[in-house]
mmCIF file of C-alpha atoms in Angstrom:
data_model
loop_
_atom_site.group_PDB
_atom_site.id
_atom_site.type_symbol
_atom_site.label_atom_id
_atom_site.label_comp_id
_atom_site.label_asym_id
_atom_site.label_seq_id
_atom_site.Cartn_x
_atom_site.Cartn_y
_atom_site.Cartn_z
ATOM 1 C CA UNK A 1 -4.966 2.200 9.016
ATOM 2 C CA UNK A 2 -5.965 0.445 6.359
ATOM 3 C CA UNK A 3 -4.453 -3.104 6.542
ATOM 4 C CA UNK A 4 -2.350 -4.959 3.650
ATOM 5 C CA UNK A 5 1.217 -4.441 3.493
ATOM 6 C CA UNK A 6 1.135 -1.796 0.349
ATOM 7 C CA UNK A 7 1.486 1.492 -0.361
ATOM 8 C CA UNK A 8 -1.830 3.108 -2.446
ATOM 9 C CA UNK A 9 -1.933 6.672 -4.411
ATOM 10 C CA UNK A 10 -4.499 8.333 -3.363
ATOM 11 C CA UNK A 11 -4.230 12.025 -5.173
ATOM 12 C CA UNK A 12 -2.020 13.549 -7.381
ATOM 13 C CA UNK A 13 0.235 15.533 -4.792
ATOM 14 C CA UNK A 14 1.397 11.847 -3.593
ATOM 15 C CA UNK A 15 -0.611 10.466 -0.648
ATOM 16 C CA UNK A 16 -0.721 7.453 0.278
ATOM 17 C CA UNK A 17 -2.377 4.930 2.173
ATOM 18 C CA UNK A 18 0.191 2.391 3.743
ATOM 19 C CA UNK A 19 -1.418 -1.241 4.498
ATOM 20 C CA UNK A 20 0.362 -3.170 7.118
ATOM 21 C CA UNK A 21 -1.283 -5.409 8.796
ATOM 22 C CA UNK A 22 0.985 -7.448 10.700
ATOM 23 C CA UNK A 23 3.476 -4.388 11.374
ATOM 24 C CA UNK A 24 3.175 -2.807 15.160
ATOM 25 C CA UNK A 25 4.739 0.046 13.827
ATOM 26 C CA UNK A 26 1.979 1.499 11.471
ATOM 27 C CA UNK A 27 2.852 4.790 13.207
ATOM 28 C CA UNK A 28 6.334 5.207 11.529
ATOM 29 C CA UNK A 29 5.175 5.619 7.661
ATOM 30 C CA UNK A 30 1.632 7.106 8.790
ATOM 31 C CA UNK A 31 1.086 9.849 11.310
ATOM 32 C CA UNK A 32 -2.775 9.713 11.133
ATOM 33 C CA UNK A 33 -3.326 6.418 11.379
ATOM 34 C CA UNK A 34 -6.697 4.383 9.908
ATOM 35 C CA UNK A 35 -8.891 5.685 12.818
ATOM 36 C CA UNK A 36 -9.529 7.279 16.234
ATOM 37 C CA UNK A 37 -7.192 4.857 18.614
ATOM 38 C CA UNK A 38 -5.697 3.041 16.060
ATOM 39 C CA UNK A 39 -2.822 2.344 18.615
ATOM 40 C CA UNK A 40 -5.107 0.074 20.851
ATOM 41 C CA UNK A 41 -7.095 -2.079 18.193
ATOM 42 C CA UNK A 42 -5.840 -4.976 15.953
ATOM 43 C CA UNK A 43 -3.696 -6.044 13.935
ATOM 44 C CA UNK A 44 -0.596 -5.677 15.922
ATOM 45 C CA UNK A 45 -1.317 -4.832 18.951
ATOM 46 C CA UNK A 46 0.603 -7.188 20.804
ATOM 47 C CA UNK A 47 3.319 -6.091 19.694
ATOM 48 C CA UNK A 48 3.398 -2.036 19.607
ATOM 49 C CA UNK A 49 2.056 -2.718 23.409
ATOM 50 C CA UNK A 50 3.523 -5.109 25.304
ATOM 51 C CA UNK A 51 7.365 -4.020 25.342
ATOM 52 C CA UNK A 52 5.912 -0.508 26.596
ATOM 53 C CA UNK A 53 3.565 -2.456 29.140
ATOM 54 C CA UNK A 54 6.396 -4.985 30.376
ATOM 55 C CA UNK A 55 8.866 -2.239 31.401
ATOM 56 C CA UNK A 56 5.794 -0.232 32.920
ATOM 57 C CA UNK A 57 4.731 -3.743 35.345
ATOM 58 C CA UNK A 58 8.754 -4.104 36.200
ATOM 59 C CA UNK A 59 8.898 -0.771 37.447
ATOM 60 C CA UNK A 60 6.046 -1.332 39.674
ATOM 61 C CA UNK A 61 6.947 -4.531 40.881
ATOM 62 C CA UNK A 62 10.759 -3.305 41.551
ATOM 63 C CA UNK A 63 9.257 -0.707 44.058
ATOM 64 C CA UNK A 64 8.138 -3.764 46.217
ATOM 65 C CA UNK A 65 11.180 -5.406 46.945
ATOM 66 C CA UNK A 66 12.395 -5.931 50.392
ATOM 67 C CA UNK A 67 15.164 -3.453 50.405
ATOM 68 C CA UNK A 68 12.856 -0.762 49.221
ATOM 69 C CA UNK A 69 10.697 0.523 51.217
ATOM 70 C CA UNK A 70 7.747 2.971 50.249
ATOM 71 C CA UNK A 71 7.231 6.315 51.150
ATOM 72 C CA UNK A 72 3.532 5.931 50.208
ATOM 73 C CA UNK A 73 0.732 2.902 49.803
ATOM 74 C CA UNK A 74 -2.332 5.070 49.308
ATOM 75 C CA UNK A 75 -0.071 6.594 46.229
ATOM 76 C CA UNK A 76 1.192 3.345 44.915
ATOM 77 C CA UNK A 77 -2.271 2.392 45.002
ATOM 78 C CA UNK A 78 -3.461 5.203 42.369
ATOM 79 C CA UNK A 79 -0.017 4.409 40.576
ATOM 80 C CA UNK A 80 -1.218 0.661 39.800
ATOM 81 C CA UNK A 81 -5.149 1.848 39.126
ATOM 82 C CA UNK A 82 -3.984 4.457 36.500
ATOM 83 C CA UNK A 83 -1.630 1.573 34.807
ATOM 84 C CA UNK A 84 -4.660 -0.846 34.950
ATOM 85 C CA UNK A 85 -6.670 2.070 33.344
ATOM 86 C CA UNK A 86 -4.109 2.386 30.567
ATOM 87 C CA UNK A 87 -3.790 -1.284 29.862
ATOM 88 C CA UNK A 88 -8.348 -1.196 29.652
ATOM 89 C CA UNK A 89 -8.007 1.234 26.377
ATOM 90 C CA UNK A 90 -7.773 -1.739 24.503
ATOM 91 C CA UNK A 91 -11.732 -2.694 25.923
ATOM 92 C CA UNK A 92 -12.772 0.657 24.171
ATOM 93 C CA UNK A 93 -15.084 1.526 21.886
ATOM 94 C CA UNK A 94 -12.500 3.661 20.083
ATOM 95 C CA UNK A 95 -14.766 4.389 16.891
ATOM 96 C CA UNK A 96 -17.257 6.293 18.808
ATOM 97 C CA UNK A 97 -14.706 8.496 21.135
ATOM 98 C CA UNK A 98 -13.847 11.524 19.792
ATOM 99 C CA UNK A 99 -10.559 11.783 17.438
ATOM 100 C CA UNK A 100 -8.470 13.715 20.434
ATOM 101 C CA UNK A 101 -9.715 10.788 23.259
ATOM 102 C CA UNK A 102 -6.155 8.713 22.295
ATOM 103 C CA UNK A 103 -3.934 11.231 24.122
ATOM 104 C CA UNK A 104 -5.592 10.531 27.099
ATOM 105 C CA UNK A 105 -3.765 7.021 27.417
ATOM 106 C CA UNK A 106 -0.072 8.266 27.698
ATOM 107 C CA UNK A 107 -1.223 10.938 29.578
ATOM 108 C CA UNK A 108 -2.669 8.873 32.497
ATOM 109 C CA UNK A 109 0.549 6.959 32.132
ATOM 110 C CA UNK A 110 2.154 9.399 32.828
ATOM 111 C CA UNK A 111 0.044 10.674 35.981
ATOM 112 C CA UNK A 112 0.617 6.873 36.947
ATOM 113 C CA UNK A 113 4.479 6.966 36.854
ATOM 114 C CA UNK A 114 4.046 9.913 38.388
ATOM 115 C CA UNK A 115 2.259 8.298 41.902
ATOM 116 C CA UNK A 116 4.560 5.965 41.472
ATOM 117 C CA UNK A 117 7.720 8.014 41.859
ATOM 118 C CA UNK A 118 5.846 10.055 44.869
ATOM 119 C CA UNK A 119 5.271 6.635 46.392
ATOM 120 C CA UNK A 120 8.492 4.944 45.884
ATOM 121 C CA UNK A 121 11.037 8.476 46.990
ATOM 122 C CA UNK A 122 13.612 10.357 45.191
ATOM 123 C CA UNK A 123 16.594 7.936 45.332
ATOM 124 C CA UNK A 124 14.474 4.428 44.160
ATOM 125 C CA UNK A 125 15.467 5.132 40.270
ATOM 126 C CA UNK A 126 11.800 4.791 38.380
ATOM 127 C CA UNK A 127 11.622 8.683 37.260
ATOM 128 C CA UNK A 128 13.490 7.070 33.475
ATOM 129 C CA UNK A 129 10.039 5.167 33.424
ATOM 130 C CA UNK A 130 8.885 8.862 32.262
ATOM 131 C CA UNK A 131 9.936 7.681 28.938
ATOM 132 C CA UNK A 132 7.844 5.057 28.376
ATOM 133 C CA UNK A 133 4.487 6.894 27.453
ATOM 134 C CA UNK A 134 6.792 9.506 25.843
ATOM 135 C CA UNK A 135 8.497 7.191 23.930
ATOM 136 C CA UNK A 136 5.111 5.448 22.863
ATOM 137 C CA UNK A 137 3.378 9.048 21.707
ATOM 138 C CA UNK A 138 6.701 10.228 19.284
ATOM 139 C CA UNK A 139 5.953 6.388 18.278
ATOM 140 C CA UNK A 140 2.093 6.155 17.417
ATOM 141 C CA UNK A 141 0.849 9.558 18.168
ATOM 142 C CA UNK A 142 0.401 12.792 15.473
ATOM 143 C CA UNK A 143 2.376 15.559 16.767
ATOM 144 C CA UNK A 144 0.299 17.351 18.614
ATOM 145 C CA UNK A 145 -0.596 14.776 21.133
ATOM 146 C CA UNK A 146 3.508 14.092 21.394
ATOM 147 C CA UNK A 147 3.530 17.802 22.464
ATOM 148 C CA UNK A 148 1.178 17.043 25.551
ATOM 149 C CA UNK A 149 3.063 14.023 26.521
ATOM 150 C CA UNK A 150 6.141 16.147 26.601
ATOM 151 C CA UNK A 151 4.373 18.547 28.762
ATOM 152 C CA UNK A 152 2.889 16.621 31.314
ATOM 153 C CA UNK A 153 6.537 14.647 31.427
ATOM 154 C CA UNK A 154 8.279 17.927 32.266
ATOM 155 C CA UNK A 155 5.599 18.853 34.629
ATOM 156 C CA UNK A 156 5.952 15.628 36.985
ATOM 157 C CA UNK A 157 9.465 16.138 36.926
ATOM 158 C CA UNK A 158 8.738 19.481 38.806
ATOM 159 C CA UNK A 159 6.153 18.335 40.986
ATOM 160 C CA UNK A 160 7.907 15.370 41.784
ATOM 161 C CA UNK A 161 11.045 17.538 42.303
ATOM 162 C CA UNK A 162 8.777 19.751 44.457
ATOM 163 C CA UNK A 163 6.981 17.076 45.951
ATOM 164 C CA UNK A 164 9.802 15.842 47.624
ATOM 165 C CA UNK A 165 11.300 19.065 48.923
ATOM 166 C CA UNK A 166 14.203 19.070 46.092
ATOM 167 C CA UNK A 167 16.200 22.360 46.292
ATOM 168 C CA UNK A 168 15.143 24.745 43.606
ATOM 169 C CA UNK A 169 18.370 25.377 41.207
ATOM 170 C CA UNK A 170 17.677 21.226 41.732
ATOM 171 C CA UNK A 171 14.241 21.434 40.230
ATOM 172 C CA UNK A 172 14.936 24.642 37.307
ATOM 173 C CA UNK A 173 17.722 22.098 36.358
ATOM 174 C CA UNK A 174 15.193 18.512 36.056
ATOM 175 C CA UNK A 175 12.773 20.783 34.253
ATOM 176 C CA UNK A 176 15.316 22.302 31.663
ATOM 177 C CA UNK A 177 17.052 18.957 31.116
ATOM 178 C CA UNK A 178 14.200 17.309 30.895
ATOM 179 C CA UNK A 179 12.753 19.697 28.217
ATOM 180 C CA UNK A 180 15.347 19.374 26.015
ATOM 181 C CA UNK A 181 15.549 16.049 26.089
ATOM 182 C CA UNK A 182 11.863 15.421 25.437
ATOM 183 C CA UNK A 183 11.766 17.931 22.447
ATOM 184 C CA UNK A 184 14.963 16.100 21.228
ATOM 185 C CA UNK A 185 13.321 12.255 21.346
ATOM 186 C CA UNK A 186 10.014 13.974 20.110
ATOM 187 C CA UNK A 187 11.573 15.852 17.106
ATOM 188 C CA UNK A 188 13.871 12.863 16.385
ATOM 189 C CA UNK A 189 10.843 10.565 16.169
ATOM 190 C CA UNK A 190 8.718 12.558 14.383
ATOM 191 C CA UNK A 191 11.560 13.628 11.508
ATOM 192 C CA UNK A 192 12.205 9.562 11.954
ATOM 193 C CA UNK A 193 9.008 9.003 10.633
ATOM 194 C CA UNK A 194 8.544 11.336 8.123
ATOM 195 C CA UNK A 195 12.161 10.127 6.253
ATOM 196 C CA UNK A 196 11.014 6.256 6.461
ATOM 197 C CA UNK A 197 7.084 7.588 5.579
ATOM 198 C CA UNK A 198 9.520 9.297 2.518
ATOM 199 C CA UNK A 199 11.225 6.359 1.637
ATOM 200 C CA UNK A 200 8.851 4.154 1.395
ATOM 201 C CA UNK A 201 6.027 6.299 -0.856
ATOM 202 C CA UNK A 202 9.295 6.518 -3.393
ATOM 203 C CA UNK A 203 9.888 2.990 -3.086
ATOM 204 C CA UNK A 204 6.537 2.201 -3.737
ATOM 205 C CA UNK A 205 5.877 4.719 -6.816
ATOM 206 C CA UNK A 206 8.959 3.465 -8.081
ATOM 207 C CA UNK A 207 7.839 -0.975 -8.163
ATOM 208 C CA UNK A 208 4.455 0.707 -9.874
ATOM 209 C CA UNK A 209 6.509 2.058 -12.080
ATOM 210 C CA UNK A 210 8.379 -1.382 -12.443
ATOM 211 C CA UNK A 211 4.735 -2.735 -12.822
ATOM 212 C CA UNK A 212 3.393 -0.446 -15.197
ATOM 213 C CA UNK A 213 6.512 -1.215 -17.366
ATOM 214 C CA UNK A 214 6.387 -5.002 -16.948
ATOM 215 C CA UNK A 215 2.717 -4.935 -17.665
ATOM 216 C CA UNK A 216 3.306 -2.438 -20.816
ATOM 217 C CA UNK A 217 5.817 -4.839 -22.624
ATOM 218 C CA UNK A 218 3.487 -8.326 -21.873
ATOM 219 C CA UNK A 219 0.915 -6.485 -24.104
ATOM 220 C CA UNK A 220 3.552 -5.817 -26.408
ATOM 221 C CA UNK A 221 4.658 -9.416 -26.890
ATOM 222 C CA UNK A 222 0.813 -10.628 -26.863
ATOM 223 C CA UNK A 223 0.366 -8.167 -29.198
ATOM 224 C CA UNK A 224 2.964 -9.356 -31.632
ATOM 225 C CA UNK A 225 2.016 -12.606 -30.858
ATOM 226 C CA UNK A 226 -1.624 -12.088 -32.023
ATOM 227 C CA UNK A 227 -0.129 -10.024 -35.099
ATOM 228 C CA UNK A 228 2.226 -12.738 -36.160
ATOM 229 C CA UNK A 229 0.060 -15.532 -35.673
ATOM 230 C CA UNK A 230 -3.761 -15.592 -34.971
ATOM 231 C CA UNK A 231 -4.283 -12.758 -36.819
ATOM 232 C CA UNK A 232 -2.630 -13.261 -40.307
ATOM 233 C CA UNK A 233 -3.643 -16.223 -40.521
ATOM 234 C CA UNK A 234 -7.660 -15.240 -39.837
ATOM 235 C CA UNK A 235 -6.772 -13.180 -42.516
ATOM 236 C CA UNK A 236 -5.258 -15.420 -45.035
ATOM 237 C CA UNK A 237 -8.184 -18.051 -44.127
ATOM 238 C CA UNK A 238 -10.623 -14.892 -44.696
ATOM 239 C CA UNK A 239 -9.414 -14.331 -48.007
ATOM 240 C CA UNK A 240 -9.320 -18.034 -49.081
ATOM 241 C CA UNK A 241 -12.892 -17.637 -48.608
ATOM 242 C CA UNK A 242 -13.468 -14.747 -50.421
ATOM 243 C CA UNK A 243 -11.455 -16.011 -53.273
ATOM 244 C CA UNK A 244 -13.695 -18.665 -53.006
ATOM 245 C CA UNK A 245 -16.991 -17.275 -52.935
ATOM 246 C CA UNK A 246 -15.814 -15.304 -56.069
ATOM 247 C CA UNK A 247 -14.984 -18.001 -58.031
ATOM 248 C CA UNK A 248 -18.223 -20.279 -57.207
ATOM 249 C CA UNK A 249 -20.521 -17.299 -58.499
ATOM 250 C CA UNK A 250 -23.530 -16.269 -56.911
ATOM 251 C CA UNK A 251 -25.764 -18.131 -55.314
ATOM 252 C CA UNK A 252 -26.654 -19.795 -51.842
ATOM 253 C CA UNK A 253 -23.372 -20.898 -51.230
ATOM 254 C CA UNK A 254 -21.718 -17.675 -51.866
ATOM 255 C CA UNK A 255 -23.360 -15.697 -49.789
ATOM 256 C CA UNK A 256 -22.301 -18.263 -46.887
ATOM 257 C CA UNK A 257 -18.668 -17.614 -47.710
ATOM 258 C CA UNK A 258 -19.279 -14.346 -47.460
ATOM 259 C CA UNK A 259 -21.024 -14.584 -44.106
ATOM 260 C CA UNK A 260 -18.105 -16.221 -43.023
ATOM 261 C CA UNK A 261 -15.868 -13.547 -44.141
ATOM 262 C CA UNK A 262 -17.613 -11.074 -42.426
ATOM 263 C CA UNK A 263 -17.801 -12.652 -39.219
ATOM 264 C CA UNK A 264 -13.895 -13.505 -39.430
ATOM 265 C CA UNK A 265 -13.557 -9.748 -40.522
ATOM 266 C CA UNK A 266 -15.254 -9.138 -36.319
ATOM 267 C CA UNK A 267 -12.986 -11.547 -35.296
ATOM 268 C CA UNK A 268 -10.132 -10.158 -36.349
ATOM 269 C CA UNK A 269 -11.289 -6.235 -35.040
ATOM 270 C CA UNK A 270 -12.304 -7.995 -31.736
ATOM 271 C CA UNK A 271 -8.831 -9.080 -31.203
ATOM 272 C CA UNK A 272 -7.157 -5.785 -32.484
ATOM 273 C CA UNK A 273 -9.400 -4.204 -29.608
ATOM 274 C CA UNK A 274 -8.578 -7.078 -26.803
ATOM 275 C CA UNK A 275 -4.917 -5.481 -26.708
ATOM 276 C CA UNK A 276 -4.299 -2.109 -26.188
ATOM 277 C CA UNK A 277 -3.047 0.063 -29.267
ATOM 278 C CA UNK A 278 -3.194 -3.161 -31.104
ATOM 279 C CA UNK A 279 -5.648 -1.905 -34.049
ATOM 280 C CA UNK A 280 -4.254 1.108 -34.398
ATOM 281 C CA UNK A 281 -0.580 0.509 -34.656
ATOM 282 C CA UNK A 282 0.387 -2.501 -36.330
ATOM 283 C CA UNK A 283 3.396 -3.576 -36.770
ATOM 284 C CA UNK A 284 5.335 -3.841 -39.603
ATOM 285 C CA UNK A 285 4.094 -6.722 -41.967
ATOM 286 C CA UNK A 286 1.110 -7.477 -40.195
ATOM 287 C CA UNK A 287 -2.443 -7.080 -41.961
ATOM 288 C CA UNK A 288 -4.121 -3.737 -41.995
ATOM 289 C CA UNK A 289 -7.871 -3.656 -41.666
ATOM 290 C CA UNK A 290 -7.639 -1.473 -44.950
ATOM 291 C CA UNK A 291 -6.557 -4.465 -46.605
ATOM 292 C CA UNK A 292 -9.116 -5.730 -45.930
ATOM 293 C CA UNK A 293 -11.580 -3.628 -46.952
ATOM 294 C CA UNK A 294 -10.043 -3.234 -49.925
ATOM 295 C CA UNK A 295 -9.705 -6.507 -50.905
ATOM 296 C CA UNK A 296 -13.825 -7.297 -49.874
ATOM 297 C CA UNK A 297 -14.353 -4.955 -52.975
ATOM 298 C CA UNK A 298 -11.930 -6.419 -55.540
ATOM 299 C CA UNK A 299 -12.523 -9.720 -58.201
ATOM 300 C CA UNK A 300 -11.513 -12.903 -57.364
ATOM 301 C CA UNK A 301 -7.454 -12.117 -58.832
ATOM 302 C CA UNK A 302 -7.388 -9.416 -56.561
ATOM 303 C CA UNK A 303 -8.013 -11.155 -53.763
ATOM 304 C CA UNK A 304 -5.758 -13.853 -54.584
ATOM 305 C CA UNK A 305 -3.077 -11.375 -54.569
ATOM 306 C CA UNK A 306 -3.000 -10.326 -50.902
ATOM 307 C CA UNK A 307 -3.729 -13.344 -49.627
ATOM 308 C CA UNK A 308 -0.313 -14.114 -51.134
ATOM 309 C CA UNK A 309 1.687 -10.935 -50.142
ATOM 310 C CA UNK A 310 0.014 -11.266 -46.433
ATOM 311 C CA UNK A 311 1.042 -14.715 -46.352
ATOM 312 C CA UNK A 312 4.935 -13.829 -47.254
ATOM 313 C CA UNK A 313 6.944 -16.138 -44.223
ATOM 314 C CA UNK A 314 3.779 -18.291 -43.922
ATOM 315 C CA UNK A 315 3.179 -20.179 -47.419
ATOM 316 C CA UNK A 316 0.927 -19.225 -49.921
ATOM 317 C CA UNK A 317 -3.272 -18.863 -49.375
ATOM 318 C CA UNK A 318 -5.175 -22.372 -49.789
ATOM 319 C CA UNK A 319 -6.974 -20.308 -53.025
ATOM 320 C CA UNK A 320 -3.185 -19.939 -54.350
ATOM 321 C CA UNK A 321 -2.261 -23.248 -54.163
ATOM 322 C CA UNK A 322 -5.917 -24.255 -55.593
ATOM 323 C CA UNK A 323 -4.363 -23.103 -58.368
ATOM 324 C CA UNK A 324 -1.423 -24.569 -59.270
ATOM 325 C CA UNK A 325 -2.809 -27.545 -60.632
ATOM 326 C CA UNK A 326 -4.933 -25.348 -63.037
ATOM 327 C CA UNK A 327 -1.278 -24.157 -64.710
ATOM 328 C CA UNK A 328 0.225 -27.376 -64.976
ATOM 329 C CA UNK A 329 -2.813 -28.831 -67.186
ATOM 330 C CA UNK A 330 -2.436 -25.164 -69.152
#
């Protein structure tokens, strides 16, 4: 499973990958994980494995209490050895192992509990420890792996009951009840994982839509600000330069001014393209690229009028102000 803490869309069907480096219960939201043996690798390994390991260790130590007499030391030794093998799973090179190998760990744990039951006797009360590998598998493994552990748990109940000379009716009752209980736990846990995953996917989709909406509003705000301030002022400056160039006539200064006008037009177009939709859907009252093109082909009087119109709300352009003294002198 990837690391990170958020969902990412991976296709049109709504598939997602979960990023949660600090989440020890990653399988609650992703049934496949991020690779072979992710259950026994970092991150979050300690938070996942330590609670289950503590229960198993306590069960193994409890049968050594003074009032508890072991019936078979060899079986106890085998149980402890299998438990250590389960703990050694964290050292395996899982990336180089087949995809089916992780299921061997809860199966070994189930075998360890079976040996512990055989070593401690029928009345030791450690049979409930069979729930440890079962709960581990339904939380952190795929459905077929959980099914394998369910079968193993039921088989352990049958074997230990037969080894302890339990009556056939009692063996049958244990097998039926443990089968029903194991299936109930597996089905409920995997169903819960599916519901949690679907809820997180929906939440991630909603958050993505909110982010998209916020981004669109921010783009609209930036576009409106550019249109109402920056682009309008640049456009007016271009009109002023165009009018000035028309008044001074042909010559090097005229060419320099017209070059400046062309550069300002390029700046306007670049700003329009930098914000989505700004160049295609200008707001009301905003300058249109066609205005600049039209004024570039007209004389100084037309350019002056266009500059005054575009500058509505911002005051007349410099060329308009320059013509006021001429009117007063007349």
